[in-house]
Amino acid sequence: MVRNIIVIGSGAAGMTAASTAKRSDPDASVLVFTKDEYVAYSPCAIPWAIEGKIKWEDIVMHDPSFYKKERGIDVYVKTTVTAIDGVNKAVVANGETYRYDSLIIATGGIVSVPPVDGTNLEGVFTVKTIKDGKLVQTAARDSKTVVIVGAGIIGLEMSLAFRRMGKRVIIVEVMSQVMSRIVDDDMADLIQKHLEGDGIEFIMETSILAVRGIERVEAVVTTGGEYLCDMVVFATGVRADLSVPGLLGLDVGQLKAVVVAPTMQPYKMGCMVSDVFVAGDVVQCQSAVMKIPVMSQLGSTAVRQGIVAGMNAAGCNKVIGPVVSPWVSVIGSLHVAGSGFSRDIALRNGIKTVDGKAVGFTCARYCSDKKKIVVKIIADVTSHKIIGAQIVSGEDVTGRINWLASAIMNGMTVEDFIANSETAYCPLVSTVRDVVILAANELCSRF
Amino acid sequence: MVRNIIVIGSGAAGMTAASTAKRSDPDASVLVFTKDEYVAYSPCAIPWAIEGKIKWEDIVMHDPSFYKKERGIDVYVKTTVTAIDGVNKAVVANGETYRYDSLIIATGGIVSVPPVDGTNLEGVFTVKTIKDGKLVQTAARDSKTVVIVGAGIIGLEMSLAFRRMGKRVIIVEVMSQVMSRIVDDDMADLIQKHLEGDGIEFIMETSILAVRGIERVEAVVTTGGEYLCDMVVFATGVRADLSVPGLLGLDVGQLKAVVVAPTMQPYKMGCMVSDVFVAGDVVQCQSAVMKIPVMSQLGSTAVRQGIVAGMNAAGCNKVIGPVVSPWVSVIGSLHVAGSGFSRDIALRNGIKTVDGKAVGFTCARYCSDKKKIVVKIIADVTSHKIIGAQIVSGEDVTGRINWLASAIMNGMTVEDFIANSETAYCPLVSTVRDVVILAANELCSRF
């Protein structure tokens, strides 16, 4: 008997799950339903596509005909799943009923737009899909002043895209620092100053009260006054899109995302649902730092989860571990990265921290193209375990954050990390003692 | 009583030990004796200084007056230690006797020039010190064809320096591949092809029989015939300089380098010498992959050892662990790195290996400035532990090799490495699945 596998969602988790399922069981029938027009694209690249640095067609990796022809997977775009019958194992889409043996839900997240007046005016956008991105790009052509609501990573990436398109850019942020969920205030300060140097204006500790205008946006009204603008982008964070999991009545956790077992199987009234698998931004993860749920919301996490969901949907029995969610971004000429807990997140979870920070260069001080690099490492004051790391540099952060993420994941103490870390040296591409080690040494001296 | 600490040698190990000792015991008297004219410089930078990419004065970090003024350390340059009395704890230099409580020996290595005729002719060089480098730079001005003997990392770095100075460059190598001690043949091939693309000529599997000439070099005579040239550089590897350890009769190991305890204390007739510490290229290290001695011969290792030697000379009780010796170099537009055992070294030590290799990019395939990156991981077929890694890329290898070095050091299996590695993704600086993970996956599939 052919195994019927249905995937709902065509992002990183969904398409990875579909391809993995088909590879694990080549005889299976694999169908993908997606509301989106495009599949298998890189949403992380949208800010750069908007400014024109990357072409739209380039960020779409494959189209449905590729999946049909090369992988034997049927992809139905612009298709909404309207009902799921969990008892008879069937999905309704386009008015037809499709039976499944395994169902994979990877419907991602939606932008949390605050419930204020005027968000439906012309000129107000969110940026999540290619369709969103293209609308933003077109609108930006005739726009002079853009207000971005939210100084998270997407807001900052978007601010630079607009700035490079020659717009005046104002960021309104409710917190006192940028990227407050993932970096500490001192590191955030480096990033904000860099963006201010590029002419981006920050209105901090300010809430949005309304978007004002007649048909078109004319201003945003905030707790700090009105800001005239002809375009508004809400970059106010993403929450799980629970519409499809809701069709099955799946259990939702404290972070308002689907709770899954390490096999990516969800629960319903506390019982595991064995023929359903949920992956990507729609689920809450387990932190590797301590036993609490966290939202990872990273393409890399979605791919890792999609692999496990796809294999298990095809009859395997794989598990995925807890996360430390390393991330990296390019913000102007800064390369920024992090993993694990920030100091604030740690404190909020009752962990007392010590941190060590070091400033160095990415190569020998006498190399003319050297870039400054700041590394911060955060440890639990009791266990001495590394629980978080943040980097702001001009280059070369990816390998370093993956290395630190591995230390956090393995529960290493700072002392063990130093004792077991040798670092490679060539004056053109590193320093004799890597700044990561200098930060760890600084941390040790502060216990 | 003031503690008298004497350091012999002014390279990375010696100067780090001197500074660390003084910092650990600020009341100590710290003297450094060195044959060299310069102290505290970056020998790794010499090839680039020769070609003029880096200034000579820039690679000298500090001069003796800095050490006197800023650190309270007396440095005697151009000074040979002629005798050491281990019983009465005294060193003879410049005809004077200096008493020590702790003696640190960090006299480094010397280039192993093969015992053939003609190596004393004018136009024949080794490259170890700044003095050597400046002589080579001057000689190269009037030279057209340079033969480099040895296709190790120094030979290759030097070949490009000469090539960029417009010389014809011929490398004569006894082995069938470049960098045979540290990379596998397939990775070596990538490097050699790159250099051949730059016009460098390789004469492989060929031994040098003599340097021919009257006063000045005219040709090298090899097992493959004569090669006319007006300059020869021996880059035939470095061995421990045992002249100073010999004054004390310290025990030498199977790699013809000083045997030390984890405290950096040497042995004499099998008994540990408690008031002497030896660090840097003059000692043999313990491998972290298996219990065998290895030569690390890296500036980074010298610094790590210098810290331990310096602290212990000042009365502390620190130990240093075994090594995986991560290294990195820039060879033309290739960034090359490695750590742990190569396949050959493993086999020679009785380890059966499996390896996995993956080719990818340093950023998303649609980024115009993406660079190709090849990662190879080597594991023990029995234990599944990662024992070696090699990278050839266009950029971004330092963080990756430090990360892999950490996995080797921690004795991780490939499976654990994959399970515990999350990687950061941003299309501009990484891929959604890092090529390191792809190589590990490939390896896993081959057990």
JSON list of N, CA, C and O in Angstrom, two decimals, chain A residues 420 422, chain B residues 254-255 260 262 283-297 301 304-305 320-326 339-342 345-346 349 351 385-388 405 408-411:
[
{"chain": "A", "resi": 420, "resn": "ASN", "atom": "N", "xyz": [39.63, 23.46, 26.58]},
{"chain": "A", "resi": 420, "resn": "ASN", "atom": "CA", "xyz": [39.50, 22.57, 25.42]},
{"chain": "A", "resi": 420, "resn": "ASN", "atom": "C", "xyz": [39.46, 23.31, 24.08]},
{"chain": "A", "resi": 420, "resn": "ASN", "atom": "O", "xyz": [39.14, 22.71, 23.07]},
{"chain": "A", "resi": 422, "resn": "GLU", "atom": "N", "xyz": [41.54, 25.16, 21.35]},
{"chain": "A", "resi": 422, "resn": "GLU", "atom": "CA", "xyz": [42.72, 25.69, 20.67]},
{"chain": "A", "resi": 422, "resn": "GLU", "atom": "C", "xyz": [42.18, 26.46, 19.48]},
{"chain": "A", "resi": 422, "resn": "GLU", "atom": "O", "xyz": [41.18, 26.07, 18.88]},
{"chain": "B", "resi": 254, "resn": "GLN", "atom": "N", "xyz": [60.81, 10.90, 21.01]},
{"chain": "B", "resi": 254, "resn": "GLN", "atom": "CA", "xyz": [60.98, 10.23, 19.72]},
{"chain": "B", "resi": 254, "resn": "GLN", "atom": "C", "xyz": [60.87, 11.18, 18.55]},
{"chain": "B", "resi": 254, "resn": "GLN", "atom": "O", "xyz": [61.29, 10.87, 17.44]},
{"chain": "B", "resi": 255, "resn": "LEU", "atom": "N", "xyz": [60.30, 12.37, 18.77]},
{"chain": "B", "resi": 255, "resn": "LEU", "atom": "CA", "xyz": [60.20, 13.37, 17.69]},
{"chain": "B", "resi": 255, "resn": "LEU", "atom": "C", "xyz": [61.37, 14.35, 17.74]},
{"chain": "B", "resi": 255, "resn": "LEU", "atom": "O", "xyz": [61.34, 15.40, 17.11]},
{"chain": "B", "resi": 260, "resn": "VAL", "atom": "N", "xyz": [57.92, 17.13, 27.81]},
{"chain": "B", "resi": 260, "resn": "VAL", "atom": "CA", "xyz": [57.50, 17.91, 28.99]},
{"chain": "B", "resi": 260, "resn": "VAL", "atom": "C", "xyz": [56.25, 17.29, 29.61]},
{"chain": "B", "resi": 260, "resn": "VAL", "atom": "O", "xyz": [55.45, 16.64, 28.94]},
{"chain": "B", "resi": 262, "resn": "PRO", "atom": "N", "xyz": [52.54, 17.93, 31.63]},
{"chain": "B", "resi": 262, "resn": "PRO", "atom": "CA", "xyz": [51.48, 18.91, 31.36]},
{"chain": "B", "resi": 262, "resn": "PRO", "atom": "C", "xyz": [51.73, 20.27, 32.02]},
{"chain": "B", "resi": 262, "resn": "PRO", "atom": "O", "xyz": [51.14, 21.27, 31.64]},
{"chain": "B", "resi": 283, "resn": "VAL", "atom": "N", "xyz": [59.38, 21.82, 22.13]},
{"chain": "B", "resi": 283, "resn": "VAL", "atom": "CA", "xyz": [58.84, 20.65, 22.86]},
{"chain": "B", "resi": 283, "resn": "VAL", "atom": "C", "xyz": [57.97, 19.79, 21.95]},
{"chain": "B", "resi": 283, "resn": "VAL", "atom": "O", "xyz": [57.45, 20.27, 20.94]},
{"chain": "B", "resi": 284, "resn": "GLN", "atom": "N", "xyz": [57.81, 18.54, 22.34]},
{"chain": "B", "resi": 284, "resn": "GLN", "atom": "CA", "xyz": [56.81, 17.72, 21.67]},
{"chain": "B", "resi": 284, "resn": "GLN", "atom": "C", "xyz": [55.55, 17.70, 22.52]},
{"chain": "B", "resi": 284, "resn": "GLN", "atom": "O", "xyz": [55.61, 17.74, 23.75]},
{"chain": "B", "resi": 285, "resn": "CYS", "atom": "N", "xyz": [54.41, 17.69, 21.85]},
{"chain": "B", "resi": 285, "resn": "CYS", "atom": "CA", "xyz": [53.12, 17.75, 22.53]},
{"chain": "B", "resi": 285, "resn": "CYS", "atom": "C", "xyz": [52.51, 16.36, 22.56]},
{"chain": "B", "resi": 285, "resn": "CYS", "atom": "O", "xyz": [52.96, 15.43, 21.90]},
{"chain": "B", "resi": 286, "resn": "GLN", "atom": "N", "xyz": [51.45, 16.26, 23.32]},
{"chain": "B", "resi": 286, "resn": "GLN", "atom": "CA", "xyz": [50.65, 15.04, 23.36]},
{"chain": "B", "resi": 286, "resn": "GLN", "atom": "C", "xyz": [49.44, 15.28, 22.45]},
{"chain": "B", "resi": 286, "resn": "GLN", "atom": "O", "xyz": [48.79, 16.32, 22.54]},
{"chain": "B", "resi": 287, "resn": "SER", "atom": "N", "xyz": [49.14, 14.35, 21.57]},
{"chain": "B", "resi": 287, "resn": "SER", "atom": "CA", "xyz": [47.95, 14.49, 20.74]},
{"chain": "B", "resi": 287, "resn": "SER", "atom": "C", "xyz": [46.71, 14.20, 21.57]},
{"chain": "B", "resi": 287, "resn": "SER", "atom": "O", "xyz": [46.71, 13.33, 22.43]},
{"chain": "B", "resi": 288, "resn": "ALA", "atom": "N", "xyz": [45.62, 14.92, 21.27]},
{"chain": "B", "resi": 288, "resn": "ALA", "atom": "CA", "xyz": [44.34, 14.65, 21.92]},
{"chain": "B", "resi": 288, "resn": "ALA", "atom": "C", "xyz": [43.59, 13.52, 21.21]},
{"chain": "B", "resi": 288, "resn": "ALA", "atom": "O", "xyz": [42.64, 12.97, 21.75]},
{"chain": "B", "resi": 289, "resn": "VAL", "atom": "N", "xyz": [44.03, 13.17, 20.01]},
{"chain": "B", "resi": 289, "resn": "VAL", "atom": "CA", "xyz": [43.34, 12.12, 19.25]},
{"chain": "B", "resi": 289, "resn": "VAL", "atom": "C", "xyz": [43.70, 10.75, 19.79]},
{"chain": "B", "resi": 289, "resn": "VAL", "atom": "O", "xyz": [42.86, 9.89, 19.98]},
{"chain": "B", "resi": 290, "resn": "MET", "atom": "N", "xyz": [44.97, 10.55, 20.05]},
{"chain": "B", "resi": 290, "resn": "MET", "atom": "CA", "xyz": [45.41, 9.31, 20.70]},
{"chain": "B", "resi": 290, "resn": "MET", "atom": "C", "xyz": [46.71, 9.60, 21.43]},
{"chain": "B", "resi": 290, "resn": "MET", "atom": "O", "xyz": [47.36, 10.62, 21.19]},
{"chain": "B", "resi": 291, "resn": "LYS", "atom": "N", "xyz": [47.10, 8.68, 22.32]},
{"chain": "B", "resi": 291, "resn": "LYS", "atom": "CA", "xyz": [48.26, 8.98, 23.17]},
{"chain": "B", "resi": 291, "resn": "LYS", "atom": "C", "xyz": [49.56, 8.80, 22.42]},
{"chain": "B", "resi": 291, "resn": "LYS", "atom": "O", "xyz": [50.29, 7.82, 22.63]},
{"chain": "B", "resi": 292, "resn": "ILE", "atom": "N", "xyz": [49.86, 9.73, 21.54]},
{"chain": "B", "resi": 292, "resn": "ILE", "atom": "CA", "xyz": [51.16, 9.73, 20.87]},
{"chain": "B", "resi": 292, "resn": "ILE", "atom": "C", "xyz": [51.69, 11.16, 20.90]},
{"chain": "B", "resi": 292, "resn": "ILE", "atom": "O", "xyz": [50.92, 12.12, 20.98]},
{"chain": "B", "resi": 293, "resn": "PRO", "atom": "N", "xyz": [53.02, 11.30, 20.84]},
{"chain": "B", "resi": 293, "resn": "PRO", "atom": "CA", "xyz": [53.58, 12.65, 20.77]},
{"chain": "B", "resi": 293, "resn": "PRO", "atom": "C", "xyz": [53.41, 13.22, 19.36]},
{"chain": "B", "resi": 293, "resn": "PRO", "atom": "O", "xyz": [53.47, 12.49, 18.38]},
{"chain": "B", "resi": 294, "resn": "VAL", "atom": "N", "xyz": [53.17, 14.52, 19.29]},
{"chain": "B", "resi": 294, "resn": "VAL", "atom": "CA", "xyz": [53.07, 15.20, 18.00]},
{"chain": "B", "resi": 294, "resn": "VAL", "atom": "C", "xyz": [53.80, 16.53, 18.12]},
{"chain": "B", "resi": 294, "resn": "VAL", "atom": "O", "xyz": [53.96, 17.07, 19.22]},
{"chain": "B", "resi": 295, "resn": "MET", "atom": "N", "xyz": [54.24, 17.06, 16.99]},
{"chain": "B", "resi": 295, "resn": "MET", "atom": "CA", "xyz": [54.80, 18.40, 16.96]},
{"chain": "B", "resi": 295, "resn": "MET", "atom": "C", "xyz": [53.67, 19.35, 16.56]},
{"chain": "B", "resi": 295, "resn": "MET", "atom": "O", "xyz": [53.03, 19.13, 15.53]},
{"chain": "B", "resi": 296, "resn": "SER", "atom": "N", "xyz": [53.45, 20.36, 17.35]},
{"chain": "B", "resi": 296, "resn": "SER", "atom": "CA", "xyz": [52.38, 21.30, 17.03]},
{"chain": "B", "resi": 296, "resn": "SER", "atom": "C", "xyz": [52.92, 22.42, 16.15]},
{"chain": "B", "resi": 296, "resn": "SER", "atom": "O", "xyz": [52.37, 22.73, 15.11]},
{"chain": "B", "resi": 297, "resn": "GLN", "atom": "N", "xyz": [54.03, 23.02, 16.56]},
{"chain": "B", "resi": 297, "resn": "GLN", "atom": "CA", "xyz": [54.74, 24.03, 15.74]},
{"chain": "B", "resi": 297, "resn": "GLN", "atom": "C", "xyz": [53.84, 25.14, 15.25]},
{"chain": "B", "resi": 297, "resn": "GLN", "atom": "O", "xyz": [53.86, 25.52, 14.08]},
{"chain": "B", "resi": 301, "resn": "THR", "atom": "N", "xyz": [49.83, 27.55, 19.65]},
{"chain": "B", "resi": 301, "resn": "THR", "atom": "CA", "xyz": [50.22, 26.57, 20.68]},
{"chain": "B", "resi": 301, "resn": "THR", "atom": "C", "xyz": [51.31, 27.16, 21.56]},
{"chain": "B", "resi": 301, "resn": "THR", "atom": "O", "xyz": [51.29, 26.99, 22.78]},
{"chain": "B", "resi": 304, "resn": "ARG", "atom": "N", "xyz": [49.78, 29.42, 24.13]},
{"chain": "B", "resi": 304, "resn": "ARG", "atom": "CA", "xyz": [49.10, 28.66, 25.19]},
{"chain": "B", "resi": 304, "resn": "ARG", "atom": "C", "xyz": [50.09, 28.02, 26.15]},
{"chain": "B", "resi": 304, "resn": "ARG", "atom": "O", "xyz": [49.92, 28.05, 27.37]},
{"chain": "B", "resi": 305, "resn": "GLN", "atom": "N", "xyz": [51.14, 27.47, 25.58]},
{"chain": "B", "resi": 305, "resn": "GLN", "atom": "CA", "xyz": [52.16, 26.84, 26.42]},
{"chain": "B", "resi": 305, "resn": "GLN", "atom": "C", "xyz": [52.94, 27.89, 27.21]},
{"chain": "B", "resi": 305, "resn": "GLN", "atom": "O", "xyz": [53.30, 27.68, 28.37]},
{"chain": "B", "resi": 320, "resn": "ILE", "atom": "N", "xyz": [48.50, 22.01, 31.00]},
{"chain": "B", "resi": 320, "resn": "ILE", "atom": "CA", "xyz": [47.96, 22.19, 29.66]},
{"chain": "B", "resi": 320, "resn": "ILE", "atom": "C", "xyz": [47.59, 20.81, 29.14]},
{"chain": "B", "resi": 320, "resn": "ILE", "atom": "O", "xyz": [48.26, 19.82, 29.43]},
{"chain": "B", "resi": 321, "resn": "GLY", "atom": "N", "xyz": [46.48, 20.75, 28.42]},
{"chain": "B", "resi": 321, "resn": "GLY", "atom": "CA", "xyz": [46.01, 19.46, 27.91]},
{"chain": "B", "resi": 321, "resn": "GLY", "atom": "C", "xyz": [46.67, 19.08, 26.60]},
{"chain": "B", "resi": 321, "resn": "GLY", "atom": "O", "xyz": [47.53, 19.79, 26.09]},
{"chain": "B", "resi": 322, "resn": "PRO", "atom": "N", "xyz": [46.27, 17.95, 26.07]},
{"chain": "B", "resi": 322, "resn": "PRO", "atom": "CA", "xyz": [46.78, 17.51, 24.77]},
{"chain": "B", "resi": 322, "resn": "PRO", "atom": "C", "xyz": [46.25, 18.41, 23.65]},
{"chain": "B", "resi": 322, "resn": "PRO", "atom": "O", "xyz": [45.36, 19.23, 23.88]},
{"chain": "B", "resi": 323, "resn": "VAL", "atom": "N", "xyz": [46.79, 18.26, 22.47]},
{"chain": "B", "resi": 323, "resn": "VAL", "atom": "CA", "xyz": [46.51, 19.23, 21.39]},
{"chain": "B", "resi": 323, "resn": "VAL", "atom": "C", "xyz": [45.80, 18.59, 20.19]},
{"chain": "B", "resi": 323, "resn": "VAL", "atom": "O", "xyz": [45.96, 17.40, 19.91]},
{"chain": "B", "resi": 324, "resn": "VAL", "atom": "N", "xyz": [45.02, 19.42, 19.51]},
{"chain": "B", "resi": 324, "resn": "VAL", "atom": "CA", "xyz": [44.49, 19.05, 18.20]},
{"chain": "B", "resi": 324, "resn": "VAL", "atom": "C", "xyz": [45.00, 20.01, 17.13]},
{"chain": "B", "resi": 324, "resn": "VAL", "atom": "O", "xyz": [44.69, 19.87, 15.95]},
{"chain": "B", "resi": 325, "resn": "SER", "atom": "N", "xyz": [45.77, 21.02, 17.57]},
{"chain": "B", "resi": 325, "resn": "SER", "atom": "CA", "xyz": [46.52, 21.92, 16.70]},
{"chain": "B", "resi": 325, "resn": "SER", "atom": "C", "xyz": [45.78, 22.45, 15.48]},
{"chain": "B", "resi": 325, "resn": "SER", "atom": "O", "xyz": [46.18, 22.22, 14.34]},
{"chain": "B", "resi": 326, "resn": "PRO", "atom": "N", "xyz": [44.69, 23.18, 15.67]},
{"chain": "B", "resi": 326, "resn": "PRO", "atom": "CA", "xyz": [44.06, 23.80, 14.50]},
{"chain": "B", "resi": 326, "resn": "PRO", "atom": "C", "xyz": [44.98, 24.84, 13.89]},
{"chain": "B", "resi": 326, "resn": "PRO", "atom": "O", "xyz": [45.67, 25.56, 14.60]},
{"chain": "B", "resi": 339, "resn": "SER", "atom": "N", "xyz": [42.79, 20.55, 11.36]},
{"chain": "B", "resi": 339, "resn": "SER", "atom": "CA", "xyz": [42.99, 20.22, 12.77]},
{"chain": "B", "resi": 339, "resn": "SER", "atom": "C", "xyz": [43.00, 18.71, 12.92]},
{"chain": "B", "resi": 339, "resn": "SER", "atom": "O", "xyz": [42.40, 18.00, 12.11]},
{"chain": "B", "resi": 340, "resn": "GLY", "atom": "N", "xyz": [43.66, 18.23, 13.95]},
{"chain": "B", "resi": 340, "resn": "GLY", "atom": "CA", "xyz": [43.67, 16.79, 14.22]},
{"chain": "B", "resi": 340, "resn": "GLY", "atom": "C", "xyz": [44.51, 16.02, 13.22]},
{"chain": "B", "resi": 340, "resn": "GLY", "atom": "O", "xyz": [45.48, 16.55, 12.67]},
{"chain": "B", "resi": 341, "resn": "PHE", "atom": "N", "xyz": [44.12, 14.77, 13.00]},
{"chain": "B", "resi": 341, "resn": "PHE", "atom": "CA", "xyz": [44.88, 13.87, 12.14]},
{"chain": "B", "resi": 341, "resn": "PHE", "atom": "C", "xyz": [44.39, 13.95, 10.70]},
{"chain": "B", "resi": 341, "resn": "PHE", "atom": "O", "xyz": [43.20, 14.02, 10.44]},
{"chain": "B", "resi": 342, "resn": "SER", "atom": "N", "xyz": [45.33, 13.89, 9.76]},
{"chain": "B", "resi": 342, "resn": "SER", "atom": "CA", "xyz": [44.96, 13.62, 8.38]},
{"chain": "B", "resi": 342, "resn": "SER", "atom": "C", "xyz": [44.73, 12.11, 8.25]},
{"chain": "B", "resi": 342, "resn": "SER", "atom": "O", "xyz": [45.05, 11.35, 9.16]},
{"chain": "B", "resi": 345, "resn": "ILE", "atom": "N", "xyz": [48.07, 10.23, 8.53]},
{"chain": "B", "resi": 345, "resn": "ILE", "atom": "CA", "xyz": [48.62, 10.18, 9.89]},
{"chain": "B", "resi": 345, "resn": "ILE", "atom": "C", "xyz": [47.83, 9.16, 10.70]},
{"chain": "B", "resi": 345, "resn": "ILE", "atom": "O", "xyz": [48.39, 8.39, 11.49]},
{"chain": "B", "resi": 346, "resn": "ALA", "atom": "N", "xyz": [46.52, 9.16, 10.51]},
{"chain": "B", "resi": 346, "resn": "ALA", "atom": "CA", "xyz": [45.67, 8.20, 11.23]},
{"chain": "B", "resi": 346, "resn": "ALA", "atom": "C", "xyz": [46.07, 6.78, 10.88]},
{"chain": "B", "resi": 346, "resn": "ALA", "atom": "O", "xyz": [46.32, 5.94, 11.76]},
{"chain": "B", "resi": 349, "resn": "ASN", "atom": "N", "xyz": [49.09, 5.50, 12.33]},
{"chain": "B", "resi": 349, "resn": "ASN", "atom": "CA", "xyz": [48.98, 5.21, 13.75]},
{"chain": "B", "resi": 349, "resn": "ASN", "atom": "C", "xyz": [47.95, 4.12, 14.04]},
{"chain": "B", "resi": 349, "resn": "ASN", "atom": "O", "xyz": [47.49, 3.97, 15.17]},
{"chain": "B", "resi": 351, "resn": "ILE", "atom": "N", "xyz": [44.83, 3.77, 13.01]},
{"chain": "B", "resi": 351, "resn": "ILE", "atom": "CA", "xyz": [43.41, 4.10, 13.09]},
{"chain": "B", "resi": 351, "resn": "ILE", "atom": "C", "xyz": [42.80, 3.93, 11.71]},
{"chain": "B", "resi": 351, "resn": "ILE", "atom": "O", "xyz": [43.24, 4.55, 10.74]},
{"chain": "B", "resi": 385, "resn": "LYS", "atom": "N", "xyz": [34.40, 8.59, 16.48]},
{"chain": "B", "resi": 385, "resn": "LYS", "atom": "CA", "xyz": [34.85, 9.90, 16.92]},
{"chain": "B", "resi": 385, "resn": "LYS", "atom": "C", "xyz": [35.48, 10.68, 15.77]},
{"chain": "B", "resi": 385, "resn": "LYS", "atom": "O", "xyz": [36.19, 10.11, 14.94]},
{"chain": "B", "resi": 386, "resn": "ILE", "atom": "N", "xyz": [35.24, 11.98, 15.77]},
{"chain": "B", "resi": 386, "resn": "ILE", "atom": "CA", "xyz": [35.88, 12.85, 14.78]},
{"chain": "B", "resi": 386, "resn": "ILE", "atom": "C", "xyz": [37.34, 13.00, 15.18]},
{"chain": "B", "resi": 386, "resn": "ILE", "atom": "O", "xyz": [37.64, 13.35, 16.33]},
{"chain": "B", "resi": 387, "resn": "ILE", "atom": "N", "xyz": [38.25, 12.73, 14.26]},
{"chain": "B", "resi": 387, "resn": "ILE", "atom": "CA", "xyz": [39.68, 12.82, 14.60]},
{"chain": "B", "resi": 387, "resn": "ILE", "atom": "C", "xyz": [40.42, 13.83, 13.74]},
{"chain": "B", "resi": 387, "resn": "ILE", "atom": "O", "xyz": [41.57, 14.15, 14.03]},
{"chain": "B", "resi": 388, "resn": "GLY", "atom": "N", "xyz": [39.75, 14.34, 12.70]},
{"chain": "B", "resi": 388, "resn": "GLY", "atom": "CA", "xyz": [40.44, 15.33, 11.88]},
{"chain": "B", "resi": 388, "resn": "GLY", "atom": "C", "xyz": [39.46, 16.09, 11.01]},
{"chain": "B", "resi": 388, "resn": "GLY", "atom": "O", "xyz": [38.35, 15.62, 10.75]},
{"chain": "B", "resi": 405, "resn": "ALA", "atom": "N", "xyz": [37.72, 21.83, 15.68]},
{"chain": "B", "resi": 405, "resn": "ALA", "atom": "CA", "xyz": [38.81, 21.48, 16.60]},
{"chain": "B", "resi": 405, "resn": "ALA", "atom": "C", "xyz": [38.23, 21.17, 17.97]},
{"chain": "B", "resi": 405, "resn": "ALA", "atom": "O", "xyz": [38.67, 20.23, 18.66]},
{"chain": "B", "resi": 408, "resn": "ILE", "atom": "N", "xyz": [36.79, 17.72, 17.96]},
{"chain": "B", "resi": 408, "resn": "ILE", "atom": "CA", "xyz": [37.85, 16.70, 18.04]},
{"chain": "B", "resi": 408, "resn": "ILE", "atom": "C", "xyz": [38.38, 16.62, 19.47]},
{"chain": "B", "resi": 408, "resn": "ILE", "atom": "O", "xyz": [38.51, 15.55, 20.05]},
{"chain": "B", "resi": 409, "resn": "MET", "atom": "N", "xyz": [38.65, 17.81, 20.03]},
{"chain": "B", "resi": 409, "resn": "MET", "atom": "CA", "xyz": [39.19, 17.87, 21.39]},
{"chain": "B", "resi": 409, "resn": "MET", "atom": "C", "xyz": [38.26, 17.21, 22.39]},
{"chain": "B", "resi": 409, "resn": "MET", "atom": "O", "xyz": [38.70, 16.53, 23.32]},
{"chain": "B", "resi": 410, "resn": "ASN", "atom": "N", "xyz": [36.95, 17.39, 22.19]},
{"chain": "B", "resi": 410, "resn": "ASN", "atom": "CA", "xyz": [35.99, 16.84, 23.14]},
{"chain": "B", "resi": 410, "resn": "ASN", "atom": "C", "xyz": [35.63, 15.38, 22.84]},
{"chain": "B", "resi": 410, "resn": "ASN", "atom": "O", "xyz": [34.74, 14.83, 23.48]},
{"chain": "B", "resi": 411, "resn": "GLY", "atom": "N", "xyz": [36.30, 14.80, 21.86]},
{"chain": "B", "resi": 411, "resn": "GLY", "atom": "CA", "xyz": [36.08, 13.39, 21.57]},
{"chain": "B", "resi": 411, "resn": "GLY", "atom": "C", "xyz": [34.68, 13.08, 21.09]},
{"chain": "B", "resi": 411, "resn": "GLY", "atom": "O", "xyz": [34.14, 12.01, 21.37]}
]
